[in-house]
Coordinates of C-alpha atoms and ligand atoms in Angstrom, one line a residue:
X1 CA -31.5 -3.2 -14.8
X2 CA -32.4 -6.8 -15.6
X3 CA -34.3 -7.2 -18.5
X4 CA -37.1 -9.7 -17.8
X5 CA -36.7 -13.2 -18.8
X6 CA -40.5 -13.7 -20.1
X7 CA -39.9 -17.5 -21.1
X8 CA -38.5 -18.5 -17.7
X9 CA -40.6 -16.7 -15.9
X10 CA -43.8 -18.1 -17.6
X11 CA -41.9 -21.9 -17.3
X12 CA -42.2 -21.3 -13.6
X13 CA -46.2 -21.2 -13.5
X14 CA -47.3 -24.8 -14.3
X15 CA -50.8 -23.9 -14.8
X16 CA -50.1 -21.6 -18.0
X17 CA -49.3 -24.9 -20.0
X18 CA -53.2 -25.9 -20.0
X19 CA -55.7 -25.6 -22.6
X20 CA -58.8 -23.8 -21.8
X21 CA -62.0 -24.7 -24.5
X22 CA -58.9 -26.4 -26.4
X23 CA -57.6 -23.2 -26.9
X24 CA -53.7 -21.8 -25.4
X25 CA -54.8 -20.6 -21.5
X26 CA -54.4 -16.7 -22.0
X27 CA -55.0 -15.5 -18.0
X28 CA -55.9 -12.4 -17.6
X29 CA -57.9 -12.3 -14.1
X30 CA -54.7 -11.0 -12.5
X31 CA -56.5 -8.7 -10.3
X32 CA -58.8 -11.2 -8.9
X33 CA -56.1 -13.7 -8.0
X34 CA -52.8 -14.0 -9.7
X35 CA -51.3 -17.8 -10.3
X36 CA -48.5 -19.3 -7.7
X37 CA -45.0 -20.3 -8.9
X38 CA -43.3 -23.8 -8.7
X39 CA -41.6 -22.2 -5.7
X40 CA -44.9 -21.2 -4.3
X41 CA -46.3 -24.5 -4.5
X42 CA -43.2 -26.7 -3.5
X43 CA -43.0 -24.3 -0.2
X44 CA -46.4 -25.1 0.6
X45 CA -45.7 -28.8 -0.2
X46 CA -42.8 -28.9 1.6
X47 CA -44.2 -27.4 4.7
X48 CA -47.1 -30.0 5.0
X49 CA -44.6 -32.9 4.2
X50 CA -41.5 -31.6 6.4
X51 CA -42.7 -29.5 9.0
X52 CA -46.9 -29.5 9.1
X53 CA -47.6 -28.4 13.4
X54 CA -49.3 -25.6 15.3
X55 CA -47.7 -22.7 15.8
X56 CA -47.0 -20.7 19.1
X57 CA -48.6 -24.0 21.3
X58 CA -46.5 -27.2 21.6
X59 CA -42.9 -27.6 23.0
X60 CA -42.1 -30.5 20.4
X61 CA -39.7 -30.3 18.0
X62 CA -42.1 -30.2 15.0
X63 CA -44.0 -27.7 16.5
X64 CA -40.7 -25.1 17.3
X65 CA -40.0 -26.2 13.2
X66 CA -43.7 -24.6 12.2
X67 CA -43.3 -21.6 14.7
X68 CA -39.9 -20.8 13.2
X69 CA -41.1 -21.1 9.7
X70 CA -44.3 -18.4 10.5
X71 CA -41.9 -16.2 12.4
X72 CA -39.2 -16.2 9.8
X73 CA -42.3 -15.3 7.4
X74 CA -43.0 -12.0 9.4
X75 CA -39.9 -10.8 9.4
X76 CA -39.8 -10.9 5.5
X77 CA -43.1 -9.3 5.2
X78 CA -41.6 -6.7 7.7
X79 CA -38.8 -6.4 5.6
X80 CA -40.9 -6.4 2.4
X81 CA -43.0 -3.6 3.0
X82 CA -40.1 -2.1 5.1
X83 CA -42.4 -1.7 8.8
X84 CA -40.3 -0.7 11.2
X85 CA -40.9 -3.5 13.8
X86 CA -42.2 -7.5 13.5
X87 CA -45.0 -6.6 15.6
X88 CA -46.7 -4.0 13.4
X89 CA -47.2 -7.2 11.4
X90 CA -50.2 -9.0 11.5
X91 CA -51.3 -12.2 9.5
X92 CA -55.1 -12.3 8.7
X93 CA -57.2 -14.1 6.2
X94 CA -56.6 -11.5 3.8
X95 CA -56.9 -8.0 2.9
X96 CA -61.0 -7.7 3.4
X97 CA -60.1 -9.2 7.3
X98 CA -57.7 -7.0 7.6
X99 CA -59.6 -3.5 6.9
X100 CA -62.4 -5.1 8.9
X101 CA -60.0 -5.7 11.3
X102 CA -59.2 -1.6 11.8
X103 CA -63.1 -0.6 11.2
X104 CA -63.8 -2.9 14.3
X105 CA -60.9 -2.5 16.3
X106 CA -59.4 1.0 16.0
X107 CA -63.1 2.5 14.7
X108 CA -65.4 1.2 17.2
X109 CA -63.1 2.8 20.0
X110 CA -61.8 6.3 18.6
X111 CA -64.8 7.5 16.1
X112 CA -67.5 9.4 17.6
X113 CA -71.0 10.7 16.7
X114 CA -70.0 14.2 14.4
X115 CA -66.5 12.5 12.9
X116 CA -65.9 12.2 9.5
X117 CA -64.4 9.3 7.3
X118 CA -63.2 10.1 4.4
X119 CA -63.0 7.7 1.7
X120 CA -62.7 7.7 -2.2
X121 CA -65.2 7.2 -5.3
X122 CA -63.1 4.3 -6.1
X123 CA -63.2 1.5 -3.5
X124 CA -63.5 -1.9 -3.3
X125 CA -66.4 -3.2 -1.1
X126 CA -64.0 -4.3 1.2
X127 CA -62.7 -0.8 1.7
X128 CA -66.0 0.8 1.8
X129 CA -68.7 -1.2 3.6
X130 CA -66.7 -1.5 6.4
X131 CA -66.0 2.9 7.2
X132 CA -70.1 2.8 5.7
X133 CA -71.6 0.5 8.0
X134 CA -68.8 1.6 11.1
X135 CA -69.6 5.9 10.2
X136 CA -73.9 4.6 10.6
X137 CA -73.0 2.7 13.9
X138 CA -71.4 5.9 15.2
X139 CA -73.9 8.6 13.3
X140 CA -70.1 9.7 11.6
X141 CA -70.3 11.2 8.2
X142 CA -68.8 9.6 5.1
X143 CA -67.2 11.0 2.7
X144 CA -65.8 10.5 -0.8
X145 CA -63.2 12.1 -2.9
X146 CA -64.6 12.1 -6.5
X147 CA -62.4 11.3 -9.6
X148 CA -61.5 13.5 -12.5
X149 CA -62.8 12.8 -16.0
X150 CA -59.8 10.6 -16.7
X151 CA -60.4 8.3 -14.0
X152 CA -57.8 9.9 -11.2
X153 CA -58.5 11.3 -7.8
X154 CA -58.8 14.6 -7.5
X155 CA -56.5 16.0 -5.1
X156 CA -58.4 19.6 -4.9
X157 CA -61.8 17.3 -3.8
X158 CA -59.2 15.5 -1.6
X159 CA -57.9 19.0 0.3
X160 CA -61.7 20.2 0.4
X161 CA -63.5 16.9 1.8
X162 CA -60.3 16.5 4.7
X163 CA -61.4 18.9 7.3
X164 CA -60.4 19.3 11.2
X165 CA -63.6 17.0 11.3
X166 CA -61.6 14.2 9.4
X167 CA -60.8 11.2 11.8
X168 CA -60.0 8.5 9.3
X169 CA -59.1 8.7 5.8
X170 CA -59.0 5.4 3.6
X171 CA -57.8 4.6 0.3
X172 CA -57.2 1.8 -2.5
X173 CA -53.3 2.5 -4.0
X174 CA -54.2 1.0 -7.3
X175 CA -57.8 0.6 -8.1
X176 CA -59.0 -2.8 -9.0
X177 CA -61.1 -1.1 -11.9
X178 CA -59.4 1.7 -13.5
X179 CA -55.7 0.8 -12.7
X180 CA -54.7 4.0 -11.6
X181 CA -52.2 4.4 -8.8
X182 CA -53.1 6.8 -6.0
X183 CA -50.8 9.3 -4.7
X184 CA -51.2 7.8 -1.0
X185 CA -48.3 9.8 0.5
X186 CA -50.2 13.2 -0.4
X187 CA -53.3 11.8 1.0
X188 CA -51.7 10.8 4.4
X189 CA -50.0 14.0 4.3
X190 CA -53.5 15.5 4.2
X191 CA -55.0 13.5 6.9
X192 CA -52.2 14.1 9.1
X193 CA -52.1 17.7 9.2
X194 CA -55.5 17.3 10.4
X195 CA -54.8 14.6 13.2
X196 CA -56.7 11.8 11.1
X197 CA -55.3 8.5 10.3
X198 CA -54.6 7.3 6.7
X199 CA -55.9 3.6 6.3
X200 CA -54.7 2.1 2.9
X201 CA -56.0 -0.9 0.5
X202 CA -53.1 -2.3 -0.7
X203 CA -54.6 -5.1 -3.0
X204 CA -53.7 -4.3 -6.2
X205 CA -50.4 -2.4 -5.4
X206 CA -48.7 -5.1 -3.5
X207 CA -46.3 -7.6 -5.8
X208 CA -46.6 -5.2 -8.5
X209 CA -44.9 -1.9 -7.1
X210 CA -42.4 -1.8 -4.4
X211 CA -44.0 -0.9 -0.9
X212 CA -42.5 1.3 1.8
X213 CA -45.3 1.8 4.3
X214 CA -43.0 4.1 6.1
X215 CA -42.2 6.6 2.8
X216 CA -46.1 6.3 2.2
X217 CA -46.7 7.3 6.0
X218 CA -49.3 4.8 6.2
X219 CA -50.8 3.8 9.3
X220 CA -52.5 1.3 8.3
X221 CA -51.5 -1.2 5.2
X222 CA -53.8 -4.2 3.9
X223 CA -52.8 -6.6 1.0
X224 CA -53.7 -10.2 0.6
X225 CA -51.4 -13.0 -0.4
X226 CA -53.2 -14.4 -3.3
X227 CA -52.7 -11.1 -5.6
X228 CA -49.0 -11.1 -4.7
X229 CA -48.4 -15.1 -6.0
X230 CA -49.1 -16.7 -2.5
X231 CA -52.1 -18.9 -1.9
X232 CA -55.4 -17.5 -1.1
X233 CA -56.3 -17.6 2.9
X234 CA -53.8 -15.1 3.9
X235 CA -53.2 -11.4 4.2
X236 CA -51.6 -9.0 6.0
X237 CA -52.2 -5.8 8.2
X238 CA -49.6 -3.5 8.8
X239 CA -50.0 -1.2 11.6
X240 CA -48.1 1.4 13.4
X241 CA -47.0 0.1 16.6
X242 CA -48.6 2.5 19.2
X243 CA -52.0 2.3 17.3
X244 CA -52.4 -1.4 17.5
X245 CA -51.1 -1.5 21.0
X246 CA -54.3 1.0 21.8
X247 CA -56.3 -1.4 19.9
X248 CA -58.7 -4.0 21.7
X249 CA -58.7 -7.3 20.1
X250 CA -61.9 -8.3 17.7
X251 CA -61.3 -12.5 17.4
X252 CA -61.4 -13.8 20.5
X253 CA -60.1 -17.5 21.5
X254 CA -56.5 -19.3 21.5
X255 CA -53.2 -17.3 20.9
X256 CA -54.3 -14.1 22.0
X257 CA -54.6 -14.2 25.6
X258 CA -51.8 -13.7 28.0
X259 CA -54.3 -14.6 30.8
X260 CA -57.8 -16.4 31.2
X261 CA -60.0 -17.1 34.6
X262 CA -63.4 -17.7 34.4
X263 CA -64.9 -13.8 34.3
X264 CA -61.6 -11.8 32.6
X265 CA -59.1 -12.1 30.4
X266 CA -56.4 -10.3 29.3
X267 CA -54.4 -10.0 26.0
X268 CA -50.8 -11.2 24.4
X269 CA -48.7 -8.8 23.2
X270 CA -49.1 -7.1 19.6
X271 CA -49.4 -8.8 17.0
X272 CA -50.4 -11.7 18.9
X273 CA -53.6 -10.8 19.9
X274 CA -55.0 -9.9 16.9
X275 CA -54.4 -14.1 15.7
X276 CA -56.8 -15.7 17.4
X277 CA -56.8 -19.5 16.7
X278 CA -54.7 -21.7 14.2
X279 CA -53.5 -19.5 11.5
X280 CA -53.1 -20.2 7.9
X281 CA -49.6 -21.7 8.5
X282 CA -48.9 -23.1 5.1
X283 CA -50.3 -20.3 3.6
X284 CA -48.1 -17.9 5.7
X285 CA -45.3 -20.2 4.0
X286 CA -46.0 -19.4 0.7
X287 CA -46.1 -15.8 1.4
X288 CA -42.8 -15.9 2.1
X289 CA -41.9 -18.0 -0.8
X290 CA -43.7 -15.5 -2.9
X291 CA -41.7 -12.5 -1.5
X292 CA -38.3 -14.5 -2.1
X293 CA -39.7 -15.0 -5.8
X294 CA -40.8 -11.2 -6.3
X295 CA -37.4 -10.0 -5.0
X296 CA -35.3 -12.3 -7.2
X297 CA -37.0 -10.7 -10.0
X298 CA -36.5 -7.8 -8.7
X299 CA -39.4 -4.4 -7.9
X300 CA -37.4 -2.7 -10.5
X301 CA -37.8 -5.3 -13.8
X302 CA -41.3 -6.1 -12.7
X303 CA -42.6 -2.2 -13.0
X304 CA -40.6 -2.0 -16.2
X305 CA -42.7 -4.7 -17.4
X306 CA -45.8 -3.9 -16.5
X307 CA -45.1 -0.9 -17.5
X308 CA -44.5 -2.1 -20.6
X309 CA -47.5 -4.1 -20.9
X310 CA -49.6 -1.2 -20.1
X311 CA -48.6 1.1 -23.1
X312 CA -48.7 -1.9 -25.5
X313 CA -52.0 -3.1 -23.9
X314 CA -53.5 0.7 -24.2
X315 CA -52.7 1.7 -27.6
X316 CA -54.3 -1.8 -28.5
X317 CA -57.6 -1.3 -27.0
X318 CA -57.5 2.2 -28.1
X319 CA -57.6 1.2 -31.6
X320 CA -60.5 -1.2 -31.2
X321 CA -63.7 0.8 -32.9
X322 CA -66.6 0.8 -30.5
X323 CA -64.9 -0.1 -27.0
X324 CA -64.8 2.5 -24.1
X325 CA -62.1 2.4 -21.5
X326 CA -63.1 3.0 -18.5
X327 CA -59.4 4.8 -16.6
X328 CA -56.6 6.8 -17.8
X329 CA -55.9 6.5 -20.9
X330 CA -52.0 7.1 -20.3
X331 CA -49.7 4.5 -18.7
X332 CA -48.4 7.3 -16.3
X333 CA -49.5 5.7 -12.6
X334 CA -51.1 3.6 -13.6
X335 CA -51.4 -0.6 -13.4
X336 CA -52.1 -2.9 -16.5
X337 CA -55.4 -2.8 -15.1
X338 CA -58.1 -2.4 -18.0
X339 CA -62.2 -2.1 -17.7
X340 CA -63.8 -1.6 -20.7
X341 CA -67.1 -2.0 -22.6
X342 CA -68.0 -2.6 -25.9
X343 CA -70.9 -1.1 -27.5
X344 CA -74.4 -2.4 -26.6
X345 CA -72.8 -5.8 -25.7
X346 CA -73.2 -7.0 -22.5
X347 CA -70.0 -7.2 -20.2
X348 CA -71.0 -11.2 -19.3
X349 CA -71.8 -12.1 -23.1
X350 CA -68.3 -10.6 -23.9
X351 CA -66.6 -13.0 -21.2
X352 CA -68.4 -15.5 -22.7
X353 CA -67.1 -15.2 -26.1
X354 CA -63.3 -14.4 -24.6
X355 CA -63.7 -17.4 -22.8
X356 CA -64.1 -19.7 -25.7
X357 CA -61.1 -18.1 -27.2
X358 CA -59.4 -19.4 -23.6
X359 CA -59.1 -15.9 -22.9
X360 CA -60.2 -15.5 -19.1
X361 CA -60.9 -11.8 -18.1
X362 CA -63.8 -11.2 -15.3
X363 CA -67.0 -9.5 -16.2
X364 CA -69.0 -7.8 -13.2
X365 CA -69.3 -4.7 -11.0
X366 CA -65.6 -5.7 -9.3
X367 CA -66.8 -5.3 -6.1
X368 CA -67.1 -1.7 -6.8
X369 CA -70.9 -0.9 -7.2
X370 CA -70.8 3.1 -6.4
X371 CA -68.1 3.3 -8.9
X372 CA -70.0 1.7 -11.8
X373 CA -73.3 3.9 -11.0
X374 CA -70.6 6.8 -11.5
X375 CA -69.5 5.4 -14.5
X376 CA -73.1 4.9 -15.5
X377 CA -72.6 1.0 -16.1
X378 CA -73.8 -1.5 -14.4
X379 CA -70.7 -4.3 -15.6
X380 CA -67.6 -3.7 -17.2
X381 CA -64.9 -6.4 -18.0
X382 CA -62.1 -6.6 -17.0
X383 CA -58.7 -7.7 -18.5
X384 CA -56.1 -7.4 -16.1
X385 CA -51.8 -8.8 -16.4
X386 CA -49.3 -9.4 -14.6
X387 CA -45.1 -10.4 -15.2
X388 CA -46.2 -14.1 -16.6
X389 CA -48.3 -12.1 -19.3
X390 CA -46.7 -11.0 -22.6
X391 CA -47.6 -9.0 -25.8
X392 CA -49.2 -11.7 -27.5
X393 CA -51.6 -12.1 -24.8
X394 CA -52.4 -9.0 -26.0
X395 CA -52.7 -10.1 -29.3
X396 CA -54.8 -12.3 -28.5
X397 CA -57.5 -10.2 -26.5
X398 CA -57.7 -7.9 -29.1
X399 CA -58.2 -10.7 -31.9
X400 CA -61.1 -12.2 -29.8
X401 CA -62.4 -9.0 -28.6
X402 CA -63.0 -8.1 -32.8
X403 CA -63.7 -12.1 -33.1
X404 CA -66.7 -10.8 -30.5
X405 CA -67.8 -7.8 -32.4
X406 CA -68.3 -10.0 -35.7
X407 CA -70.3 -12.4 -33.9
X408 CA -72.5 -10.0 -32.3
X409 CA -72.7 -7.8 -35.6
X410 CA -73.6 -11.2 -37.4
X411 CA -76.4 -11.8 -34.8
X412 CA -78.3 -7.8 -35.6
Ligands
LIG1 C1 -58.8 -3.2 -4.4 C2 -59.2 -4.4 -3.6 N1 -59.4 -4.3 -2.3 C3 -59.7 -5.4 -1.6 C4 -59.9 -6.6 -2.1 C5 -60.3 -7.7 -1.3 O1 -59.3 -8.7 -1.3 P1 -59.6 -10.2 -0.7 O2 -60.9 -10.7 -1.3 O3 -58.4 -11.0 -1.0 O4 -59.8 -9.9 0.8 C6 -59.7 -6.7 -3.5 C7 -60.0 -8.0 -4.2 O5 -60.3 -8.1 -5.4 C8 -59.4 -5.6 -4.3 O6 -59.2 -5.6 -5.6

């Protein structure tokens, strides 16, 4: 294997160079958006200089340039996240379209009144709203698969709440809170021995672990670029073919029809009509740019590293007096993903402080309200890294996390 090369690596993400506060930038928002590459950003340059057009409309030159550019994209997402056909890949605005997208589509026309969803304690809004306000549409039951003390699901809830009921299960691979990576195949293998679907959140998993929708006998696969170094405005949904084709479009306008009169229409082929109108075509660019990058690096360095990271960035926080972790407390499955509190100090005021230090980490509920009532916070931060990241960064959280704790001592 490769060992990473840290220095190049962090010489191809301009933005790292700035000063935050006057202070070195130490980013650690990763989970909320990660930065873009020089190859990122030239692609996206290059496409608006070079080739900027509609796509799938005009017969001109420029235009078949742009078409060929989004098409070429799809089949490297295809390839990517190894579906087995182009069409099972559709672009969307991002992973929160895309599970809507499924909820509205393949919910609204195959759960009843008496079915049950079953999702987990550990969800993003974006995968939990959506089943929530879909499961009180239908009168279907929700349901959630609760966690283990150390932060994991628990399978044995998992083969409990799946019943011959179960119509739809949903679940985040890597939680945007707790890190922890969720054994999705076991889960789909659960929901298909009952006849249910497995819809996954793919967020936080994609551009960090290699993904093989197939192996993982997903159904349905959201991620959004701008987690995976592509701009934000674009996502993806993978589906399996003979689901979406039983789908009924949700967007309705351009692209999607095969043909309009003035009281019915009818629809393209997959994926086409599920893009209804101009797509994000530069940002569809840089998706592709930002697969090329992850592969040159190589799945295989990049979990090594953050793997890494993880231990390092663990037996750090452990040792900080006064600060909970919130998540397993091993790096076994598990992201360098890290929510923590520290003692009677307020998530926001701790931000604050890091922030001065140029240390940017989000402090909030994550999107993930349910799971902070369990936790029995209401905010946690969150420090979360990615391959540009390195052990100092580390150092340096941990110096202006105890930089925080004198401050706030000083102030009793
Ligand atoms: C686990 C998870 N799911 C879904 C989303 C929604 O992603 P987006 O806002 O890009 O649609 C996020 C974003 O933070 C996330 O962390």
């Amino acid at each position: 294997m490769d060992k990473i090369d840290i220095e190049k690596i962090r010489n191809d993400f301009p933005i790292l160079k700035k000063k935050i506060n006057d202070e070195k930038l130490i980013y650690l928002d990763n989970a909320a958006t990660v930065q873009m590459p020089k190859e990122v950003l030239t692609a996206c340059d290059t496409f608006y200089h070079d080739a900027y057009s509609n796509v799938h409309r005009s017969s001109h030159t420029l235009a078949i340039k742009a078409t060929q550019i989004y098409e070429t994209v799809r089949k490297k997402v295809q390839k990517f996240i190894n579906a087995a056909d182009t069409s099972e890949i559709i672009f969307t605005s991002g992973c929160t379209a895309s599970l809507n997208l499924v909820a509205l589509s393949w919910g609204e026309s195959f759960i009843s009144a008496g079915d049950e969803i079953v999702i987990t304690a550990m969800e993003h809004h974006s995968n939990l709203i959506p089943w929530q306000q879909l499961a009180l549409r239908k009168k279907a039951k929700l349901k959630f698969i609760e966690l283990t003390p150390d932060g994991r699901l628990d399978m044995n809830d998992a083969a409990q709440k799946i019943t011959s009921k179960t119509k739809l299960v949903a679940a985040v691979h890597v939680s945007n809170v707790l890190g922890v990576i969720n054994p999705i195949k076991k889960l789909a293998s659960l929901a298909h021995k009952v006849g249910a679907i497995m819809v996954v959140d793919g967020a936080q998993a994609v551009g960090h672990i290699p993904i093989d929708v197939q192996q993982l006998e997903a159904d349905f696969y959201a991620f959004s670029g701008h987690k995976m170094l592509a701009p934000t405005g674009v996502g993806v949904l993978y589906g399996r073919k003979y689901l979406l084709e039983k789908m009924t479009p949700v967007m309705y306008g351009g692209e999607m029809i095969e043909h309009v009169s003035r009281f019915t229409s009818s629809w393209a082929e997959i994926p086409f009509k599920f893009e209804a109108g101009t797509p994000n075509i530069a940002g569809v660019r840089g998706l592709g740019a930002a697969i090329d990058y992850l592969n040159k690096i190589s799945f295989q360095t990049i979990t090594e590293y953050e793997q890494e990271l993880t231990d390092c960035a663990l037996n750090a926080l452990k040792k900080i007096t006064a600060l909970t972790i919130y998540g397993p407390l091993t790096s076994k499955e598990r992201l360098p993903i890290f929510s923590f509190n520290l003692d009677k100090i307020h998530a926001h005021d701790l931000a604050t402080i890091l922030d001065a230090e140029g240390v940017e980490v989000r402090a909030g509920h994550h999107c993930a309200e349910p799971l902070m009532t369990d936790l029995g916070v209401i905010a946690t931060v969150r420090a979360s890294f990615y391959i540009y990241n390195t052990e100092k960064d580390i150092d340096i959280l941990v110096e202006a996390i105890e930089k925080a704790k004198d401050f706030f001592n000083h102030g009793n």
